[in-house]
PDB file of C-alpha atoms in Angstrom:
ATOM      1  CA  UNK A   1       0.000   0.000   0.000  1.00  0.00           C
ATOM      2  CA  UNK A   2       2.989   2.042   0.579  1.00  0.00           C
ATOM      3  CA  UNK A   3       4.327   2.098  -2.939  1.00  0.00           C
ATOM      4  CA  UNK A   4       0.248   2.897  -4.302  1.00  0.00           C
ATOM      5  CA  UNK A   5       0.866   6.439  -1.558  1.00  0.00           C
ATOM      6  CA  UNK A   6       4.349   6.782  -2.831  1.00  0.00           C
ATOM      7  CA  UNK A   7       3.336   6.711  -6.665  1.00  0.00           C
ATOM      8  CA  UNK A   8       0.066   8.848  -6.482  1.00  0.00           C
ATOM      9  CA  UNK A   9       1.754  11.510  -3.987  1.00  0.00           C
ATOM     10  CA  UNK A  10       4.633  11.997  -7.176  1.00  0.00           C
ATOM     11  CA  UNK A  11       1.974  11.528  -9.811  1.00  0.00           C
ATOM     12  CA  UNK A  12       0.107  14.921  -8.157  1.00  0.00           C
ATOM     13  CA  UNK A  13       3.065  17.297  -7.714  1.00  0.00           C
ATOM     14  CA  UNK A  14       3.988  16.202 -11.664  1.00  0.00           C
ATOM     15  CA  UNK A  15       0.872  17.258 -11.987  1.00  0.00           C
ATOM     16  CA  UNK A  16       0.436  19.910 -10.418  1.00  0.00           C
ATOM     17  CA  UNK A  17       4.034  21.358  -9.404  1.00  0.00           C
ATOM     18  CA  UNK A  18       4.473  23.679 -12.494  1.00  0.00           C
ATOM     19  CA  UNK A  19       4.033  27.538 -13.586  1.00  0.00           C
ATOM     20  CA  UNK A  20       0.476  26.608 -15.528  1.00  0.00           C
ATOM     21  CA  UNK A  21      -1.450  25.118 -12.491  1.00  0.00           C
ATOM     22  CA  UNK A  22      -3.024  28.413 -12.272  1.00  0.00           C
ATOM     23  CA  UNK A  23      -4.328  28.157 -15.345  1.00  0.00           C
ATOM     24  CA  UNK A  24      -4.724  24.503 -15.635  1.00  0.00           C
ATOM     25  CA  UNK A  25      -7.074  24.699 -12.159  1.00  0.00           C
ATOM     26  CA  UNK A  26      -9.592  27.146 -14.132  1.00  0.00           C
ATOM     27  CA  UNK A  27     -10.305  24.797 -16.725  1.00  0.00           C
ATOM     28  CA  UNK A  28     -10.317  22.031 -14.615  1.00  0.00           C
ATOM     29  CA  UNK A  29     -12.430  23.687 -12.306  1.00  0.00           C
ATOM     30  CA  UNK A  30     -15.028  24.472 -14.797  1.00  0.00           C
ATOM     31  CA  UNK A  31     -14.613  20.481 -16.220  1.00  0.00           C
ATOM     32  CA  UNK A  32     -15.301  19.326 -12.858  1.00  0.00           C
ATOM     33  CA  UNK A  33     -18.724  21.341 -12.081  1.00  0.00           C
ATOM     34  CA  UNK A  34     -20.430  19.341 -14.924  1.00  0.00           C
ATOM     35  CA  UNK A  35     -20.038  16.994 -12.882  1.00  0.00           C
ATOM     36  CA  UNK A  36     -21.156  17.823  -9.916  1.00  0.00           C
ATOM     37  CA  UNK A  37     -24.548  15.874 -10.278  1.00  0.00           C
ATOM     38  CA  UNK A  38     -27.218  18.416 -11.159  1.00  0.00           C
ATOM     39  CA  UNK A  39     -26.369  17.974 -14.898  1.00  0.00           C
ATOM     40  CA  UNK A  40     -26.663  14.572 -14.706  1.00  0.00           C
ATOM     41  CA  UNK A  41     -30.347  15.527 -13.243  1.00  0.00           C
ATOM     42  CA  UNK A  42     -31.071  17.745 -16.094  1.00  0.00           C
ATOM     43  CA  UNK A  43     -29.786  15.461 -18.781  1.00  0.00           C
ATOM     44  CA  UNK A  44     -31.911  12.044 -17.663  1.00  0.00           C
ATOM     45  CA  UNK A  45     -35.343  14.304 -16.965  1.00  0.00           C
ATOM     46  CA  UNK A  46     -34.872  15.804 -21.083  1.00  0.00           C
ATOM     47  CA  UNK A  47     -34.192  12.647 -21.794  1.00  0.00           C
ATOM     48  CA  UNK A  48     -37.413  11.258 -20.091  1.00  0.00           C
ATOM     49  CA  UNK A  49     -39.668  14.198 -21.412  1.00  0.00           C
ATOM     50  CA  UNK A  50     -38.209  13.827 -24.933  1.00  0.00           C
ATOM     51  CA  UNK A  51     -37.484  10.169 -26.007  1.00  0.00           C
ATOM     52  CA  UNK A  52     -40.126   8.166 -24.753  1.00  0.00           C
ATOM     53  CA  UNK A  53     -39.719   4.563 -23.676  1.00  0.00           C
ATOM     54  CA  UNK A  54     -35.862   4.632 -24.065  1.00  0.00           C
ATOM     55  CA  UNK A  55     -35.691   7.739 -22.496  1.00  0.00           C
ATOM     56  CA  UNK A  56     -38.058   6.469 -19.589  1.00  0.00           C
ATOM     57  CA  UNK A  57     -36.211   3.227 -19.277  1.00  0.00           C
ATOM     58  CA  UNK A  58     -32.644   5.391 -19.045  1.00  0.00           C
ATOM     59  CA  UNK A  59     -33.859   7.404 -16.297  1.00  0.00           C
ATOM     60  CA  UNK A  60     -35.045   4.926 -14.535  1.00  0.00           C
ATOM     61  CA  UNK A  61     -31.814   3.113 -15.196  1.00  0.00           C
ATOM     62  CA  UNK A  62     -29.979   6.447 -14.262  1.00  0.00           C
ATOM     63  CA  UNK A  63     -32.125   6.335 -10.424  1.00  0.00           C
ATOM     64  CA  UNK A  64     -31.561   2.486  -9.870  1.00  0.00           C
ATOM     65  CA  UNK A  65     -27.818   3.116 -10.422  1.00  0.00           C
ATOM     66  CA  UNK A  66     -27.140   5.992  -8.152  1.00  0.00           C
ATOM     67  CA  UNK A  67     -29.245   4.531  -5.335  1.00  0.00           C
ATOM     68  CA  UNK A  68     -26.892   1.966  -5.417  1.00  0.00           C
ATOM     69  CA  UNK A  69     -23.757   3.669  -6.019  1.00  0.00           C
ATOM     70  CA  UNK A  70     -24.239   6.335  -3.468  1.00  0.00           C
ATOM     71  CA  UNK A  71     -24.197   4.459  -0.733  1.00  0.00           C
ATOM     72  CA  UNK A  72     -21.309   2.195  -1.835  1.00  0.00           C
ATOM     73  CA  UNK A  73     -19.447   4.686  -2.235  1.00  0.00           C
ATOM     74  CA  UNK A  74     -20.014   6.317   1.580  1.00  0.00           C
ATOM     75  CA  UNK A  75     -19.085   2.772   3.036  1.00  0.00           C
ATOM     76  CA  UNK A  76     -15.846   2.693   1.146  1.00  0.00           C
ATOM     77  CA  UNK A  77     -15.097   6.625   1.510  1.00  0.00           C
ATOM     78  CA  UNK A  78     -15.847   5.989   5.465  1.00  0.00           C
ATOM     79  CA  UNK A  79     -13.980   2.770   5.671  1.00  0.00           C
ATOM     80  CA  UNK A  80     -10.651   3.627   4.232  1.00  0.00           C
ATOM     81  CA  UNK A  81     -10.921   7.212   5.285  1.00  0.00           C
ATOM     82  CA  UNK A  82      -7.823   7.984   3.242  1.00  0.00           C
ATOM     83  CA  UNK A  83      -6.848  11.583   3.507  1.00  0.00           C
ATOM     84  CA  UNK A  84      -6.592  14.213   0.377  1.00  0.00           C
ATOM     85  CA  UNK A  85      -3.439  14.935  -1.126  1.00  0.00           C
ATOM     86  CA  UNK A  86      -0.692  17.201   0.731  1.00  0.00           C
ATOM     87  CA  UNK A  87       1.976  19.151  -0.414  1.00  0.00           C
ATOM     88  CA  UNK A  88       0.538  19.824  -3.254  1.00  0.00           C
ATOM     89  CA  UNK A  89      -1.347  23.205  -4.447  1.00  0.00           C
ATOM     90  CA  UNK A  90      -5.365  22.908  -4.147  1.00  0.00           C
ATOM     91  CA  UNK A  91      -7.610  24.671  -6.092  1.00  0.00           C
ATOM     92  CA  UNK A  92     -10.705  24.293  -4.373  1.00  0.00           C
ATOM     93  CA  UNK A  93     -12.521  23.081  -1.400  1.00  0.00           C
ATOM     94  CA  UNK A  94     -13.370  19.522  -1.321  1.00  0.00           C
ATOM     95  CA  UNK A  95     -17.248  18.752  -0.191  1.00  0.00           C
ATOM     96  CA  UNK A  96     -15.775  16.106   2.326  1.00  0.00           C
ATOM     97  CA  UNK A  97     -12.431  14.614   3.704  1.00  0.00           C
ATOM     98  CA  UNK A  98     -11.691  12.239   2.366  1.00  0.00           C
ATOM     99  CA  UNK A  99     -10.239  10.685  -1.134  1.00  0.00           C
ATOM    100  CA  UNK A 100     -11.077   7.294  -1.779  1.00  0.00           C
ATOM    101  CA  UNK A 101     -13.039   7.151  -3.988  1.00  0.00           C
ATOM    102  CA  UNK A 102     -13.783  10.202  -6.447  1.00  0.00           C
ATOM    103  CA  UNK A 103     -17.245  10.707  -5.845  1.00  0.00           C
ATOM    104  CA  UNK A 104     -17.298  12.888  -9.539  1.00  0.00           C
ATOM    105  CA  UNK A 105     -14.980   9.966 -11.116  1.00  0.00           C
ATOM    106  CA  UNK A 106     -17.393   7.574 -10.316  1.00  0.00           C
ATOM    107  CA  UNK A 107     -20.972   9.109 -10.957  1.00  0.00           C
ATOM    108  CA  UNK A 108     -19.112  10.491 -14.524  1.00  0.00           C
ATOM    109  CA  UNK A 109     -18.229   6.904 -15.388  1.00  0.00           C
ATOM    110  CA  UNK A 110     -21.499   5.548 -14.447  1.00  0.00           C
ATOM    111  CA  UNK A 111     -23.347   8.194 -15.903  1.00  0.00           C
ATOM    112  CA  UNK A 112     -20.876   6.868 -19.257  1.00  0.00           C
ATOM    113  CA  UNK A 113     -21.587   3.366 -19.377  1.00  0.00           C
ATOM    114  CA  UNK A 114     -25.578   3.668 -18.564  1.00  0.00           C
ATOM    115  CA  UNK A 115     -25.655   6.577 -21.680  1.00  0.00           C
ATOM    116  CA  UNK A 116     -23.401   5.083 -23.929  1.00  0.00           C
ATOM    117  CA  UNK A 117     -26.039   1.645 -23.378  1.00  0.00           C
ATOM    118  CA  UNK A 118     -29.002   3.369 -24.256  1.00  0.00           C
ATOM    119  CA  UNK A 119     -27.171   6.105 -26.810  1.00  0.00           C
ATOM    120  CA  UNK A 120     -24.388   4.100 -28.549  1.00  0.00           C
ATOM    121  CA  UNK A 121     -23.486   7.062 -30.591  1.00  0.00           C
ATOM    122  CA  UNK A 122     -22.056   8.876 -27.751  1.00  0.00           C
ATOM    123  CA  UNK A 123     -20.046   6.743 -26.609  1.00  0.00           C
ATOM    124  CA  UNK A 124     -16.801   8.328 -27.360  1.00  0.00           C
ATOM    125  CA  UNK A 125     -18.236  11.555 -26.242  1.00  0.00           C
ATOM    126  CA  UNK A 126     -19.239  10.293 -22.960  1.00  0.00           C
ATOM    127  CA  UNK A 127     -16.254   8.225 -21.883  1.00  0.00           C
ATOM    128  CA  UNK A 128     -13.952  11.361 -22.913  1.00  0.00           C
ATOM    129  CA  UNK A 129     -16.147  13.654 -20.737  1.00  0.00           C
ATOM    130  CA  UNK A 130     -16.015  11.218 -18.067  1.00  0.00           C
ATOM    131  CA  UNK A 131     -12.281  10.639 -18.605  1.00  0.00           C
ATOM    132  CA  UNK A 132     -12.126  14.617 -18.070  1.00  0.00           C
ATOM    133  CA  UNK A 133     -13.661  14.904 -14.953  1.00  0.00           C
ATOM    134  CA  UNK A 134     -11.864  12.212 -13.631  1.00  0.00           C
ATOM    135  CA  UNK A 135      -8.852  14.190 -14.415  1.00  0.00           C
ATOM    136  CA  UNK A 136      -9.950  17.709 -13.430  1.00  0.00           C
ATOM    137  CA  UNK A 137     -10.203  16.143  -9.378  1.00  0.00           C
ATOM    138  CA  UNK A 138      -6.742  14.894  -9.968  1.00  0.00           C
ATOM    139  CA  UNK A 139      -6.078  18.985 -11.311  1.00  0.00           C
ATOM    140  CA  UNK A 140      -7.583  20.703  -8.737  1.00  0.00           C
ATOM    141  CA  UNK A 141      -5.271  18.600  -6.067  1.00  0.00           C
ATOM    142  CA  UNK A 142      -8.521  17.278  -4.203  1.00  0.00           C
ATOM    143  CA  UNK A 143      -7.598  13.096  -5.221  1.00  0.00           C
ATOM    144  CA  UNK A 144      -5.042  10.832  -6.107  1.00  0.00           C
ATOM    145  CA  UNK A 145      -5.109   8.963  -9.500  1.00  0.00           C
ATOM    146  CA  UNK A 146      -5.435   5.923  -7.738  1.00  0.00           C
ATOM    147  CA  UNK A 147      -8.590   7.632  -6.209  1.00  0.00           C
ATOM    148  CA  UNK A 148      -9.448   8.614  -9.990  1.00  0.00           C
ATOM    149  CA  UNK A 149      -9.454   4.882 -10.568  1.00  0.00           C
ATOM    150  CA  UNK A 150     -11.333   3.261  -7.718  1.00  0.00           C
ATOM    151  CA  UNK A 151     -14.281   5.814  -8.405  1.00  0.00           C
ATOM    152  CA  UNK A 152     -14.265   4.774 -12.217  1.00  0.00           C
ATOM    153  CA  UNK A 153     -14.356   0.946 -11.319  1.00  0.00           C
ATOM    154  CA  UNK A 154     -17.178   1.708  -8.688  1.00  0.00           C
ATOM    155  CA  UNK A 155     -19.069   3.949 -11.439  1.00  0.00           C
ATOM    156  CA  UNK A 156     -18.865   1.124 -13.817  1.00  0.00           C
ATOM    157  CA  UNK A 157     -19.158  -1.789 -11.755  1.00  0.00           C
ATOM    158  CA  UNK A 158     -22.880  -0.127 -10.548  1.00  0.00           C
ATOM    159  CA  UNK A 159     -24.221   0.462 -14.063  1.00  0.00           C
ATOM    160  CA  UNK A 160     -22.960  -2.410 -14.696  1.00  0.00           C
ATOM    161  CA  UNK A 161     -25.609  -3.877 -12.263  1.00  0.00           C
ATOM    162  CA  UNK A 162     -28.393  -2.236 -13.452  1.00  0.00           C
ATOM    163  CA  UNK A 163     -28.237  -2.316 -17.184  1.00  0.00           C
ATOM    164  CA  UNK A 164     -30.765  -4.312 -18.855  1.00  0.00           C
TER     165      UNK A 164
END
């Protein structure tokens, strides 16, 4: 477990340890707020309202999924309790305290796999997005890749379980 904290605290200040973080955290910042969860709210109502029984059955999908994932992903954040990065700049103010899991990383991912089910044509578009949120928490210096990781797994491994 030692090397995993070893790796991920270098893999941040690479990251992060250079004369465009300033920059770099603006973007990232604005990356990471679509996916913050009301979007994802939005997106599976129009959806609903405007595609009938596949849009129906995808927000259904959508609900089953995070009332699943959600509290999955409490148990683990509460169990490991693994602290946020230090040393390393921070561009924002994490909702909790803890790292393990991304909460984003994983509701981006599952919000990928469920869409990219029921919408096969944006499937590149999704996965990238969700790819880019994963890496905007990694930006901001609020989680560890490995973090990045475990919250992708958890996102997929849920829709995974409710996909028809």
């Amino acid at each position: 477990m030692q090397f995993i904290q070893r790796w991920d605290q270098k893999t941040s200040q690479l990251f992060l340890s250079h004369s465009y973080n300033q920059y770099q955290a603006r973007i990232s910042r604005l990356i990471s707020r679509t996916g913050d969860g009301p979007l994802y709210l939005l997106i599976a109502v129009i959806l609903m309202w405007n595609d009938g029984a596949r849009g129906h059955d995808f927000f259904h999908c959508i609900f089953k999924a995070f009332v699943i994932e959600l509290p999955i992903y409490w148990l683990i954040k509460n169990s490991f309790k693994r602290e946020r990065p230090r040393n390393v700049p921070v561009f924002i103010t994490p909702s909790d305290r803890y790292s393990l899991p991304s909460g984003h990383t994983a509701a981006a991912f599952l919000m990928a796999e469920v869409t990219s089910v029921f919408y096969p044509m944006m499937l590149w578009c999704v996965f990238i997005w969700a790819g880019f949120i994963g890496a905007s928490r990694l930006l901001l210096g609020v989680h560890y890749l490995s973090d990045l990781v475990a919250g992708a797994c958890l996102g997929l491994l849920t829709a995974w379980l409710v996909l028809p």
